[in-house]
Amino acid sequence: MTAATPIGEFEIIERFFASLGARRGDVVLGVGDDGAILTPRAGCELVVVTDTLIEGRHFPAASPPASVGHRALAVNLSDIAAMGAEPAWALLALTLPRADPAWLAEFARGFGTLAQSAGVALVGGDTTSGPLSMTVTVLGQLPAGTALRRNGARAGDVLFVSGTPGDAARGLQHDIMAQAGTASIAGDAATRVDALRQRFRYPMPRLQLGMGLRGIASACIDVSDGLAADAGKIAAASGCGVSIDVQSLPLSTALLQDAGEAQARDLALCGGDDYELCFAVPAAQLALLAQRLPVAAHPYQRIGVMTAAPGMQLHVAGQRIELPVTGFDHFR
Ligand code: ADP
Ligand code: MG
């Protein structure tokens, strides 16, 4: 066997990206021309999001390529979910240090599997060489005027979060420890650690929940920077404050057993990379929420309330902690 022959830019596109994801009748022209031609649904608005992932910054170096492909799309689908939109089309601008067909096949499998399940067609992109990074753009649609925004919350609205925040941040910690060679875990603990690592590597965007929240939530955001920071963004955009009952945070058993209660709460509040939805619902809409989005089908939990006083209050065991509203900032 000789070493695999290196492949060129056009072969990369043809082999891995020419027909990835869902086949959609509204794609008049996909990959292959200077631009894609798409037919938005009549009466709909487009929601457009984009996010960049850089190796070593947004995911550890030498991450499984399928996970990198999945996350590149998932973080964008999560923004689409937070707007309440239905995703339709994606663009992928990919920068690669080398054309490794095995890596590309796995990357495309991770991206394509999620795209397929979310009904998204890859309709174009760009392929360049350089340090590993990718910028994905996703377009979604929704009935005109129904998008969820960050700025609609009012004092008295109830605050919810989906899923079990903190798991992904703990999973990333384990990834980093494993790479540093400081981890030696076996048995049940290893199964838990694997489950947490999967939460970082394969976040599941809450698309059905986001679409279901149209006409119910007064504000919505996806949790990427940490629940406290992102809830704070809803409050700041809405011109109100937020109060979170820390003991009501939905913590997974795996996280509690692996990290202990105190650290589990810290990670749930400040960890990031959850890609869950945090949303506010006016009291008058709570019955509709429970009816349209039963918790058994779409796990979410009440964690606090929007307040008239600005800023953030955390309540822990009867104690009240005032917190400055901060999140991850790439330039600090
Ligand atoms: P141009 O030079 O006209 O910009 P390119 O050679 O960059 O064209 O791309 C050729 C076609 O392949 C275009 O339709 C483009 O959208 C698509 N494409 C390039 N890279 C990717 C990629 N990573 N994923 C999906 N489509 C891609
Ligand atoms: Mg191009």
mmCIF file of C-alpha atoms and ligand atoms in Angstrom:
data_model
loop_
_atom_site.group_PDB
_atom_site.id
_atom_site.type_symbol
_atom_site.label_atom_id
_atom_site.label_comp_id
_atom_site.label_asym_id
_atom_site.label_seq_id
_atom_site.Cartn_x
_atom_site.Cartn_y
_atom_site.Cartn_z
ATOM 1 C CA MET A 1 0.000 0.000 0.000
ATOM 2 C CA THR A 2 1.212 3.452 -0.859
ATOM 3 C CA ALA A 3 0.309 6.452 1.236
ATOM 4 C CA ALA A 4 -3.020 7.998 0.290
ATOM 5 C CA THR A 5 -2.585 10.491 -2.540
ATOM 6 C CA PRO A 6 -3.296 14.009 -1.411
ATOM 7 C CA ILE A 7 -6.538 15.375 -2.801
ATOM 8 C CA GLY A 8 -7.225 18.847 -4.152
ATOM 9 C CA GLU A 9 -9.794 21.485 -3.308
ATOM 10 C CA PHE A 10 -12.258 20.497 -6.017
ATOM 11 C CA GLU A 11 -12.045 16.829 -5.150
ATOM 12 C CA ILE A 12 -12.657 17.664 -1.480
ATOM 13 C CA ILE A 13 -15.818 19.557 -2.360
ATOM 14 C CA GLU A 14 -17.003 16.898 -4.793
ATOM 15 C CA ARG A 15 -16.315 13.925 -2.517
ATOM 16 C CA PHE A 16 -17.417 15.280 0.840
ATOM 17 C CA PHE A 17 -19.634 18.329 0.496
ATOM 18 C CA ALA A 18 -21.457 18.253 -2.862
ATOM 19 C CA SER A 19 -24.582 16.543 -1.514
ATOM 20 C CA LEU A 20 -24.486 16.626 2.260
ATOM 21 C CA GLY A 21 -27.535 16.764 4.510
ATOM 22 C CA ALA A 22 -31.204 16.703 3.577
ATOM 23 C CA ARG A 23 -32.481 16.826 0.006
ATOM 24 C CA ARG A 24 -34.873 19.762 -0.194
ATOM 25 C CA GLY A 25 -37.235 20.738 -2.994
ATOM 26 C CA ASP A 26 -36.672 24.424 -2.228
ATOM 27 C CA VAL A 27 -33.000 24.237 -3.287
ATOM 28 C CA VAL A 28 -33.109 25.424 -6.910
ATOM 29 C CA LEU A 29 -29.307 25.299 -7.149
ATOM 30 C CA GLY A 30 -26.921 23.933 -4.518
ATOM 31 C CA VAL A 31 -23.169 23.322 -4.443
ATOM 32 C CA GLY A 32 -21.324 23.825 -7.748
ATOM 33 C CA ASP A 33 -22.095 27.277 -9.091
ATOM 34 C CA ASP A 34 -21.008 30.717 -7.897
ATOM 35 C CA GLY A 35 -23.984 30.889 -5.564
ATOM 36 C CA ALA A 36 -26.913 28.845 -4.322
ATOM 37 C CA ILE A 37 -30.502 29.610 -5.314
ATOM 38 C CA LEU A 38 -33.152 28.987 -2.678
ATOM 39 C CA THR A 39 -36.915 29.439 -2.498
ATOM 40 C CA PRO A 40 -38.071 30.715 0.894
ATOM 41 C CA ARG A 41 -41.598 29.709 1.924
ATOM 42 C CA ALA A 42 -44.256 32.304 1.114
ATOM 43 C CA GLY A 43 -45.144 34.521 4.072
ATOM 44 C CA CYS A 44 -42.007 33.559 5.952
ATOM 45 C CA GLU A 45 -39.127 35.612 7.237
ATOM 46 C CA LEU A 46 -35.575 34.297 7.054
ATOM 47 C CA VAL A 47 -33.468 33.961 10.192
ATOM 48 C CA VAL A 48 -29.741 33.927 9.408
ATOM 49 C CA VAL A 49 -27.032 32.911 11.899
ATOM 50 C CA THR A 50 -23.307 32.263 11.684
ATOM 51 C CA ASP A 51 -20.679 30.950 14.087
ATOM 52 C CA THR A 52 -16.977 30.148 13.809
ATOM 53 C CA LEU A 53 -15.175 27.299 15.568
ATOM 54 C CA ILE A 54 -11.382 27.427 15.888
ATOM 55 C CA GLU A 55 -9.292 24.438 16.905
ATOM 56 C CA GLY A 56 -7.747 24.926 20.320
ATOM 57 C CA ARG A 57 -10.209 27.648 21.198
ATOM 58 C CA HIS A 58 -13.686 26.215 20.681
ATOM 59 C CA PHE A 59 -12.753 22.557 20.684
ATOM 60 C CA PRO A 60 -9.605 20.751 21.882
ATOM 61 C CA ALA A 61 -6.913 19.970 19.342
ATOM 62 C CA ALA A 62 -7.216 16.415 18.010
ATOM 63 C CA SER A 63 -10.954 16.212 18.789
ATOM 64 C CA PRO A 64 -12.780 13.401 16.974
ATOM 65 C CA PRO A 65 -13.518 14.865 13.525
ATOM 66 C CA ALA A 66 -17.142 13.654 13.611
ATOM 67 C CA SER A 67 -17.636 15.704 16.764
ATOM 68 C CA VAL A 68 -16.062 18.767 15.151
ATOM 69 C CA GLY A 69 -18.444 18.455 12.186
ATOM 70 C CA HIS A 70 -21.432 17.944 14.458
ATOM 71 C CA ARG A 71 -20.597 20.897 16.694
ATOM 72 C CA ALA A 72 -19.893 23.256 13.795
ATOM 73 C CA LEU A 73 -23.484 22.780 12.667
ATOM 74 C CA ALA A 74 -25.030 22.268 16.120
ATOM 75 C CA VAL A 75 -23.921 25.625 17.549
ATOM 76 C CA ASN A 76 -25.591 27.342 14.597
ATOM 77 C CA LEU A 77 -28.758 25.244 14.821
ATOM 78 C CA SER A 78 -28.893 26.213 18.481
ATOM 79 C CA ASP A 79 -29.028 29.903 17.491
ATOM 80 C CA ILE A 80 -31.762 29.046 15.005
ATOM 81 C CA ALA A 81 -33.652 27.214 17.787
ATOM 82 C CA ALA A 82 -33.301 30.211 20.104
ATOM 83 C CA MET A 83 -34.985 32.378 17.459
ATOM 84 C CA GLY A 84 -37.845 29.882 17.130
ATOM 85 C CA ALA A 85 -37.036 29.211 13.469
ATOM 86 C CA GLU A 86 -37.053 26.047 11.376
ATOM 87 C CA PRO A 87 -33.621 25.468 9.819
ATOM 88 C CA ALA A 88 -33.402 24.884 6.081
ATOM 89 C CA TRP A 89 -30.042 25.645 4.462
ATOM 90 C CA ALA A 90 -26.399 25.804 5.517
ATOM 91 C CA LEU A 91 -23.095 27.145 4.191
ATOM 92 C CA LEU A 92 -19.726 25.821 5.320
ATOM 93 C CA ALA A 93 -16.496 27.818 5.041
ATOM 94 C CA LEU A 94 -13.810 25.349 6.015
ATOM 95 C CA THR A 95 -10.103 26.040 6.585
ATOM 96 C CA LEU A 96 -7.916 22.932 6.756
ATOM 97 C CA PRO A 97 -4.220 22.528 7.555
ATOM 98 C CA ARG A 98 -4.075 19.524 5.167
ATOM 99 C CA ALA A 99 -6.412 17.521 2.938
ATOM 100 C CA ASP A 100 -6.719 14.313 4.962
ATOM 101 C CA PRO A 101 -9.470 12.177 3.390
ATOM 102 C CA ALA A 102 -10.000 10.098 6.555
ATOM 103 C CA TRP A 103 -10.448 13.232 8.672
ATOM 104 C CA LEU A 104 -12.733 14.806 6.071
ATOM 105 C CA ALA A 105 -14.913 11.699 5.802
ATOM 106 C CA GLU A 106 -15.503 11.699 9.555
ATOM 107 C CA PHE A 107 -16.039 15.465 9.701
ATOM 108 C CA ALA A 108 -18.587 15.215 6.874
ATOM 109 C CA ARG A 109 -20.297 12.278 8.592
ATOM 110 C CA GLY A 110 -20.747 14.268 11.827
ATOM 111 C CA PHE A 111 -21.977 17.343 9.971
ATOM 112 C CA GLY A 112 -24.138 15.372 7.551
ATOM 113 C CA THR A 113 -25.862 13.176 10.130
ATOM 114 C CA LEU A 114 -27.026 16.193 12.110
ATOM 115 C CA ALA A 115 -27.952 18.104 8.929
ATOM 116 C CA GLN A 116 -30.025 15.162 7.752
ATOM 117 C CA SER A 117 -31.876 14.821 11.053
ATOM 118 C CA ALA A 118 -32.539 18.575 11.215
ATOM 119 C CA GLY A 119 -33.742 18.702 7.598
ATOM 120 C CA VAL A 120 -30.898 21.001 6.552
ATOM 121 C CA ALA A 121 -29.298 20.982 3.083
ATOM 122 C CA LEU A 122 -25.660 22.070 2.659
ATOM 123 C CA VAL A 123 -25.907 24.427 -0.301
ATOM 124 C CA GLY A 124 -22.468 26.007 -0.525
ATOM 125 C CA GLY A 125 -19.336 27.142 1.188
ATOM 126 C CA ASP A 126 -15.662 27.756 0.740
ATOM 127 C CA THR A 127 -12.585 25.553 1.205
ATOM 128 C CA THR A 128 -9.199 27.039 2.054
ATOM 129 C CA SER A 129 -5.953 25.940 3.685
ATOM 130 C CA GLY A 130 -4.676 27.232 7.004
ATOM 131 C CA PRO A 131 -5.071 26.480 10.732
ATOM 132 C CA LEU A 132 -8.163 24.318 11.329
ATOM 133 C CA SER A 133 -11.307 26.410 11.667
ATOM 134 C CA MET A 134 -14.780 26.542 10.194
ATOM 135 C CA THR A 135 -17.516 29.097 9.835
ATOM 136 C CA VAL A 136 -21.011 27.748 9.328
ATOM 137 C CA THR A 137 -23.976 29.874 8.290
ATOM 138 C CA VAL A 138 -27.497 28.534 8.673
ATOM 139 C CA LEU A 139 -30.687 29.993 7.251
ATOM 140 C CA GLY A 140 -34.028 29.183 8.820
ATOM 141 C CA GLN A 141 -37.575 30.347 8.258
ATOM 142 C CA LEU A 142 -40.585 31.212 10.351
ATOM 143 C CA PRO A 143 -43.969 32.882 9.845
ATOM 144 C CA ALA A 144 -43.355 36.633 9.553
ATOM 145 C CA GLY A 145 -43.373 38.401 12.900
ATOM 146 C CA THR A 146 -43.133 35.299 15.108
ATOM 147 C CA ALA A 147 -39.386 35.179 15.902
ATOM 148 C CA LEU A 148 -38.275 34.881 19.527
ATOM 149 C CA ARG A 149 -36.005 37.691 20.656
ATOM 150 C CA ARG A 150 -33.944 38.416 23.739
ATOM 151 C CA ASN A 151 -35.601 41.680 24.590
ATOM 152 C CA GLY A 152 -39.239 40.826 25.288
ATOM 153 C CA ALA A 153 -39.065 39.649 28.914
ATOM 154 C CA ARG A 154 -40.948 41.599 31.593
ATOM 155 C CA ALA A 155 -40.785 41.603 35.392
ATOM 156 C CA GLY A 156 -42.811 38.670 36.678
ATOM 157 C CA ASP A 157 -42.150 36.415 33.680
ATOM 158 C CA VAL A 158 -41.007 32.954 34.718
ATOM 159 C CA LEU A 159 -37.535 31.831 33.609
ATOM 160 C CA PHE A 160 -36.878 28.291 32.367
ATOM 161 C CA VAL A 161 -33.925 26.300 31.081
ATOM 162 C CA SER A 162 -34.031 23.129 28.991
ATOM 163 C CA GLY A 163 -31.975 19.987 29.601
ATOM 164 C CA THR A 164 -29.275 19.675 32.230
ATOM 165 C CA PRO A 165 -26.785 22.556 32.018
ATOM 166 C CA GLY A 166 -23.244 21.998 33.270
ATOM 167 C CA ASP A 167 -22.790 18.571 31.708
ATOM 168 C CA ALA A 168 -20.923 19.840 28.643
ATOM 169 C CA ALA A 169 -18.533 21.999 30.650
ATOM 170 C CA ARG A 170 -17.718 19.027 32.882
ATOM 171 C CA GLY A 171 -17.247 16.863 29.795
ATOM 172 C CA LEU A 172 -14.797 19.398 28.381
ATOM 173 C CA GLN A 173 -12.866 19.414 31.671
ATOM 174 C CA HIS A 174 -12.556 15.630 31.379
ATOM 175 C CA ASP A 175 -11.428 15.925 27.752
ATOM 176 C CA ILE A 176 -8.674 18.307 28.783
ATOM 177 C CA MET A 177 -7.644 16.102 31.735
ATOM 178 C CA ALA A 178 -7.562 13.050 29.471
ATOM 179 C CA GLN A 179 -5.322 14.876 26.996
ATOM 180 C CA ALA A 180 -3.026 16.001 29.791
ATOM 181 C CA GLY A 181 -2.852 12.353 30.886
ATOM 182 C CA THR A 182 -4.069 13.201 34.400
ATOM 183 C CA ALA A 183 -7.231 11.092 34.215
ATOM 184 C CA SER A 184 -7.400 7.495 35.366
ATOM 185 C CA ILE A 185 -10.993 6.459 35.771
ATOM 186 C CA ALA A 186 -12.652 3.054 35.626
ATOM 187 C CA GLY A 187 -16.005 1.326 36.071
ATOM 188 C CA ASP A 188 -19.214 3.311 36.685
ATOM 189 C CA ALA A 189 -17.250 6.525 36.984
ATOM 190 C CA ALA A 190 -15.841 5.987 33.493
ATOM 191 C CA THR A 191 -19.336 5.469 32.050
ATOM 192 C CA ARG A 192 -20.452 8.743 33.637
ATOM 193 C CA VAL A 193 -17.410 10.579 32.361
ATOM 194 C CA ASP A 194 -18.042 9.260 28.850
ATOM 195 C CA ALA A 195 -21.654 10.455 28.991
ATOM 196 C CA LEU A 196 -20.506 13.940 30.059
ATOM 197 C CA ARG A 197 -17.847 14.071 27.349
ATOM 198 C CA GLN A 198 -20.501 13.188 24.772
ATOM 199 C CA ARG A 199 -22.556 16.164 25.944
ATOM 200 C CA PHE A 200 -19.691 18.470 24.952
ATOM 201 C CA ARG A 201 -18.903 16.650 21.744
ATOM 202 C CA TYR A 202 -22.437 16.139 20.476
ATOM 203 C CA PRO A 203 -24.748 18.892 21.760
ATOM 204 C CA MET A 204 -28.346 18.512 20.521
ATOM 205 C CA PRO A 205 -29.904 21.809 19.431
ATOM 206 C CA ARG A 206 -33.425 22.215 20.877
ATOM 207 C CA LEU A 207 -35.154 22.913 17.586
ATOM 208 C CA GLN A 208 -38.599 21.502 18.408
ATOM 209 C CA LEU A 209 -38.672 23.362 21.712
ATOM 210 C CA GLY A 210 -37.671 26.642 20.047
ATOM 211 C CA MET A 211 -40.361 26.366 17.378
ATOM 212 C CA GLY A 212 -42.936 25.382 20.001
ATOM 213 C CA LEU A 213 -42.125 28.492 22.052
ATOM 214 C CA ARG A 214 -43.326 30.847 19.293
ATOM 215 C CA GLY A 215 -46.316 32.743 20.664
ATOM 216 C CA ILE A 216 -45.509 31.570 24.214
ATOM 217 C CA ALA A 217 -42.065 32.822 25.296
ATOM 218 C CA SER A 218 -41.499 36.548 25.752
ATOM 219 C CA ALA A 219 -37.718 36.091 25.303
ATOM 220 C CA CYS A 220 -35.315 33.280 24.480
ATOM 221 C CA ILE A 221 -31.552 32.719 24.205
ATOM 222 C CA ASP A 222 -29.411 29.653 23.706
ATOM 223 C CA VAL A 223 -26.940 28.889 26.466
ATOM 224 C CA SER A 224 -23.437 28.983 25.044
ATOM 225 C CA ASP A 225 -21.544 31.248 27.450
ATOM 226 C CA GLY A 226 -23.011 29.866 30.682
ATOM 227 C CA LEU A 227 -26.558 29.988 32.032
ATOM 228 C CA ALA A 228 -25.991 32.945 34.363
ATOM 229 C CA ALA A 229 -24.336 35.041 31.663
ATOM 230 C CA ASP A 230 -26.959 34.211 29.056
ATOM 231 C CA ALA A 231 -29.913 34.735 31.412
ATOM 232 C CA GLY A 232 -28.259 38.060 32.212
ATOM 233 C CA LYS A 233 -28.303 38.917 28.511
ATOM 234 C CA ILE A 234 -32.076 38.378 28.387
ATOM 235 C CA ALA A 235 -32.433 40.655 31.416
ATOM 236 C CA ALA A 236 -30.150 43.364 30.023
ATOM 237 C CA ALA A 237 -31.806 43.311 26.582
ATOM 238 C CA SER A 238 -35.264 43.405 28.162
ATOM 239 C CA GLY A 239 -34.460 46.255 30.550
ATOM 240 C CA CYS A 240 -35.209 44.204 33.651
ATOM 241 C CA GLY A 241 -33.370 41.954 36.109
ATOM 242 C CA VAL A 242 -33.323 38.245 36.800
ATOM 243 C CA SER A 243 -33.465 36.161 39.944
ATOM 244 C CA ILE A 244 -32.316 32.532 39.821
ATOM 245 C CA ASP A 245 -33.069 29.921 42.473
ATOM 246 C CA VAL A 246 -29.808 27.969 42.390
ATOM 247 C CA GLN A 247 -31.335 24.964 44.180
ATOM 248 C CA SER A 248 -33.855 24.530 41.372
ATOM 249 C CA LEU A 249 -31.202 24.079 38.661
ATOM 250 C CA PRO A 250 -31.795 20.805 36.793
ATOM 251 C CA LEU A 251 -28.535 18.931 37.423
ATOM 252 C CA SER A 252 -27.956 15.552 35.832
ATOM 253 C CA THR A 253 -27.164 12.584 38.041
ATOM 254 C CA ALA A 254 -23.959 12.067 36.082
ATOM 255 C CA LEU A 255 -22.826 15.631 36.802
ATOM 256 C CA LEU A 256 -23.778 15.476 40.491
ATOM 257 C CA GLN A 257 -21.988 12.186 41.035
ATOM 258 C CA ASP A 258 -18.955 13.181 39.033
ATOM 259 C CA ALA A 259 -18.421 16.752 40.213
ATOM 260 C CA GLY A 260 -20.255 16.958 43.560
ATOM 261 C CA GLU A 261 -23.111 19.336 44.290
ATOM 262 C CA ALA A 262 -21.202 22.597 44.757
ATOM 263 C CA GLN A 263 -19.141 22.265 41.584
ATOM 264 C CA ALA A 264 -22.110 20.928 39.637
ATOM 265 C CA ARG A 265 -24.013 24.133 40.442
ATOM 266 C CA ASP A 266 -21.053 26.306 39.471
ATOM 267 C CA LEU A 267 -20.748 24.498 36.155
ATOM 268 C CA ALA A 268 -24.494 24.699 35.497
ATOM 269 C CA LEU A 269 -24.421 28.457 36.126
ATOM 270 C CA CYS A 270 -21.102 29.425 34.559
ATOM 271 C CA GLY A 271 -19.820 26.506 32.478
ATOM 272 C CA GLY A 272 -21.028 27.168 28.954
ATOM 273 C CA ASP A 273 -21.233 25.000 25.823
ATOM 274 C CA ASP A 274 -24.630 23.630 26.908
ATOM 275 C CA TYR A 275 -26.608 24.725 23.833
ATOM 276 C CA GLU A 276 -29.792 24.502 25.855
ATOM 277 C CA LEU A 277 -32.530 27.126 25.628
ATOM 278 C CA CYS A 278 -33.158 29.645 28.392
ATOM 279 C CA PHE A 279 -36.519 31.398 28.017
ATOM 280 C CA ALA A 280 -38.981 33.638 29.799
ATOM 281 C CA VAL A 281 -42.735 33.007 29.815
ATOM 282 C CA PRO A 282 -45.422 35.456 31.016
ATOM 283 C CA ALA A 283 -47.706 34.050 33.730
ATOM 284 C CA ALA A 284 -50.650 34.217 31.321
ATOM 285 C CA GLN A 285 -48.902 31.786 28.941
ATOM 286 C CA LEU A 286 -47.837 29.140 31.452
ATOM 287 C CA ALA A 287 -50.865 26.926 30.865
ATOM 288 C CA LEU A 288 -50.295 26.994 27.111
ATOM 289 C CA LEU A 289 -46.613 26.163 27.664
ATOM 290 C CA ALA A 290 -47.472 23.048 29.699
ATOM 291 C CA GLN A 291 -50.104 22.000 27.171
ATOM 292 C CA ARG A 292 -48.143 22.541 23.961
ATOM 293 C CA LEU A 293 -44.718 21.536 25.268
ATOM 294 C CA PRO A 294 -45.143 18.824 27.893
ATOM 295 C CA VAL A 295 -42.002 18.503 30.007
ATOM 296 C CA ALA A 296 -41.952 14.753 29.406
ATOM 297 C CA ALA A 297 -41.348 15.369 25.690
ATOM 298 C CA HIS A 298 -39.194 18.503 25.947
ATOM 299 C CA PRO A 299 -37.352 18.549 29.270
ATOM 300 C CA TYR A 300 -37.172 22.037 30.771
ATOM 301 C CA GLN A 301 -37.415 23.413 34.270
ATOM 302 C CA ARG A 302 -38.424 26.606 36.024
ATOM 303 C CA ILE A 303 -35.296 28.196 37.500
ATOM 304 C CA GLY A 304 -36.267 31.738 38.381
ATOM 305 C CA VAL A 305 -38.164 34.876 37.593
ATOM 306 C CA MET A 306 -37.561 38.179 35.833
ATOM 307 C CA THR A 307 -37.460 41.127 38.230
ATOM 308 C CA ALA A 308 -38.131 44.853 37.981
ATOM 309 C CA ALA A 309 -34.794 45.652 39.670
ATOM 310 C CA PRO A 310 -31.959 45.322 37.132
ATOM 311 C CA GLY A 311 -29.022 42.927 37.637
ATOM 312 C CA MET A 312 -28.859 39.331 38.728
ATOM 313 C CA GLN A 313 -29.708 37.751 42.064
ATOM 314 C CA LEU A 314 -28.846 34.174 42.920
ATOM 315 C CA HIS A 315 -30.751 32.508 45.750
ATOM 316 C CA VAL A 316 -28.977 29.650 47.504
ATOM 317 C CA ALA A 317 -30.358 28.110 50.714
ATOM 318 C CA GLY A 318 -32.138 31.289 51.780
ATOM 319 C CA GLN A 319 -29.082 33.430 51.011
ATOM 320 C CA ARG A 320 -29.142 36.070 48.342
ATOM 321 C CA ILE A 321 -26.071 36.782 46.216
ATOM 322 C CA GLU A 322 -25.900 39.755 43.876
ATOM 323 C CA LEU A 323 -23.872 39.013 40.780
ATOM 324 C CA PRO A 324 -22.395 41.220 38.094
ATOM 325 C CA VAL A 325 -23.591 40.060 34.694
ATOM 326 C CA THR A 326 -20.518 38.732 32.863
ATOM 327 C CA GLY A 327 -19.887 36.071 30.257
ATOM 328 C CA PHE A 328 -17.099 34.738 28.115
ATOM 329 C CA ASP A 329 -15.408 37.505 26.163
ATOM 330 C CA HIS A 330 -12.877 36.580 23.466
ATOM 331 C CA PHE A 331 -10.964 39.810 23.958
ATOM 332 C CA ARG A 332 -10.515 39.676 27.744
HETATM 333 P P1 ADP B 1 -15.772 30.149 -6.382
HETATM 334 O O1 ADP B 1 -14.326 30.143 -6.661
HETATM 335 O O2 ADP B 1 -16.655 30.506 -7.505
HETATM 336 O O3 ADP B 1 -16.110 30.857 -5.109
HETATM 337 P P2 ADP B 1 -15.424 27.633 -5.136
HETATM 338 O O4 ADP B 1 -14.421 26.879 -5.911
HETATM 339 O O5 ADP B 1 -14.998 28.328 -3.895
HETATM 340 O O6 ADP B 1 -16.157 28.621 -6.120
HETATM 341 O O7 ADP B 1 -16.610 26.667 -4.790
HETATM 342 C C1 ADP B 1 -17.232 25.894 -5.785
HETATM 343 C C2 ADP B 1 -18.584 25.462 -5.299
HETATM 344 O O8 ADP B 1 -18.419 24.619 -4.178
HETATM 345 C C3 ADP B 1 -19.467 26.605 -4.828
HETATM 346 O O9 ADP B 1 -20.806 26.265 -5.130
HETATM 347 C C4 ADP B 1 -19.284 26.618 -3.334
HETATM 348 O O10 ADP B 1 -20.399 27.139 -2.687
HETATM 349 C C5 ADP B 1 -19.068 25.154 -3.047
HETATM 350 N N1 ADP B 1 -18.214 24.881 -1.881
HETATM 351 C C6 ADP B 1 -16.909 25.184 -1.713
HETATM 352 N N2 ADP B 1 -16.449 24.735 -0.546
HETATM 353 C C7 ADP B 1 -17.498 24.132 0.073
HETATM 354 C C8 ADP B 1 -17.678 23.486 1.329
HETATM 355 N N3 ADP B 1 -16.684 23.354 2.235
HETATM 356 N N4 ADP B 1 -18.916 23.006 1.625
HETATM 357 C C9 ADP B 1 -19.928 23.158 0.749
HETATM 358 N N5 ADP B 1 -19.821 23.731 -0.447
HETATM 359 C C10 ADP B 1 -18.624 24.232 -0.793
HETATM 360 MG MG MG B 2 -15.405 30.356 -3.270
#
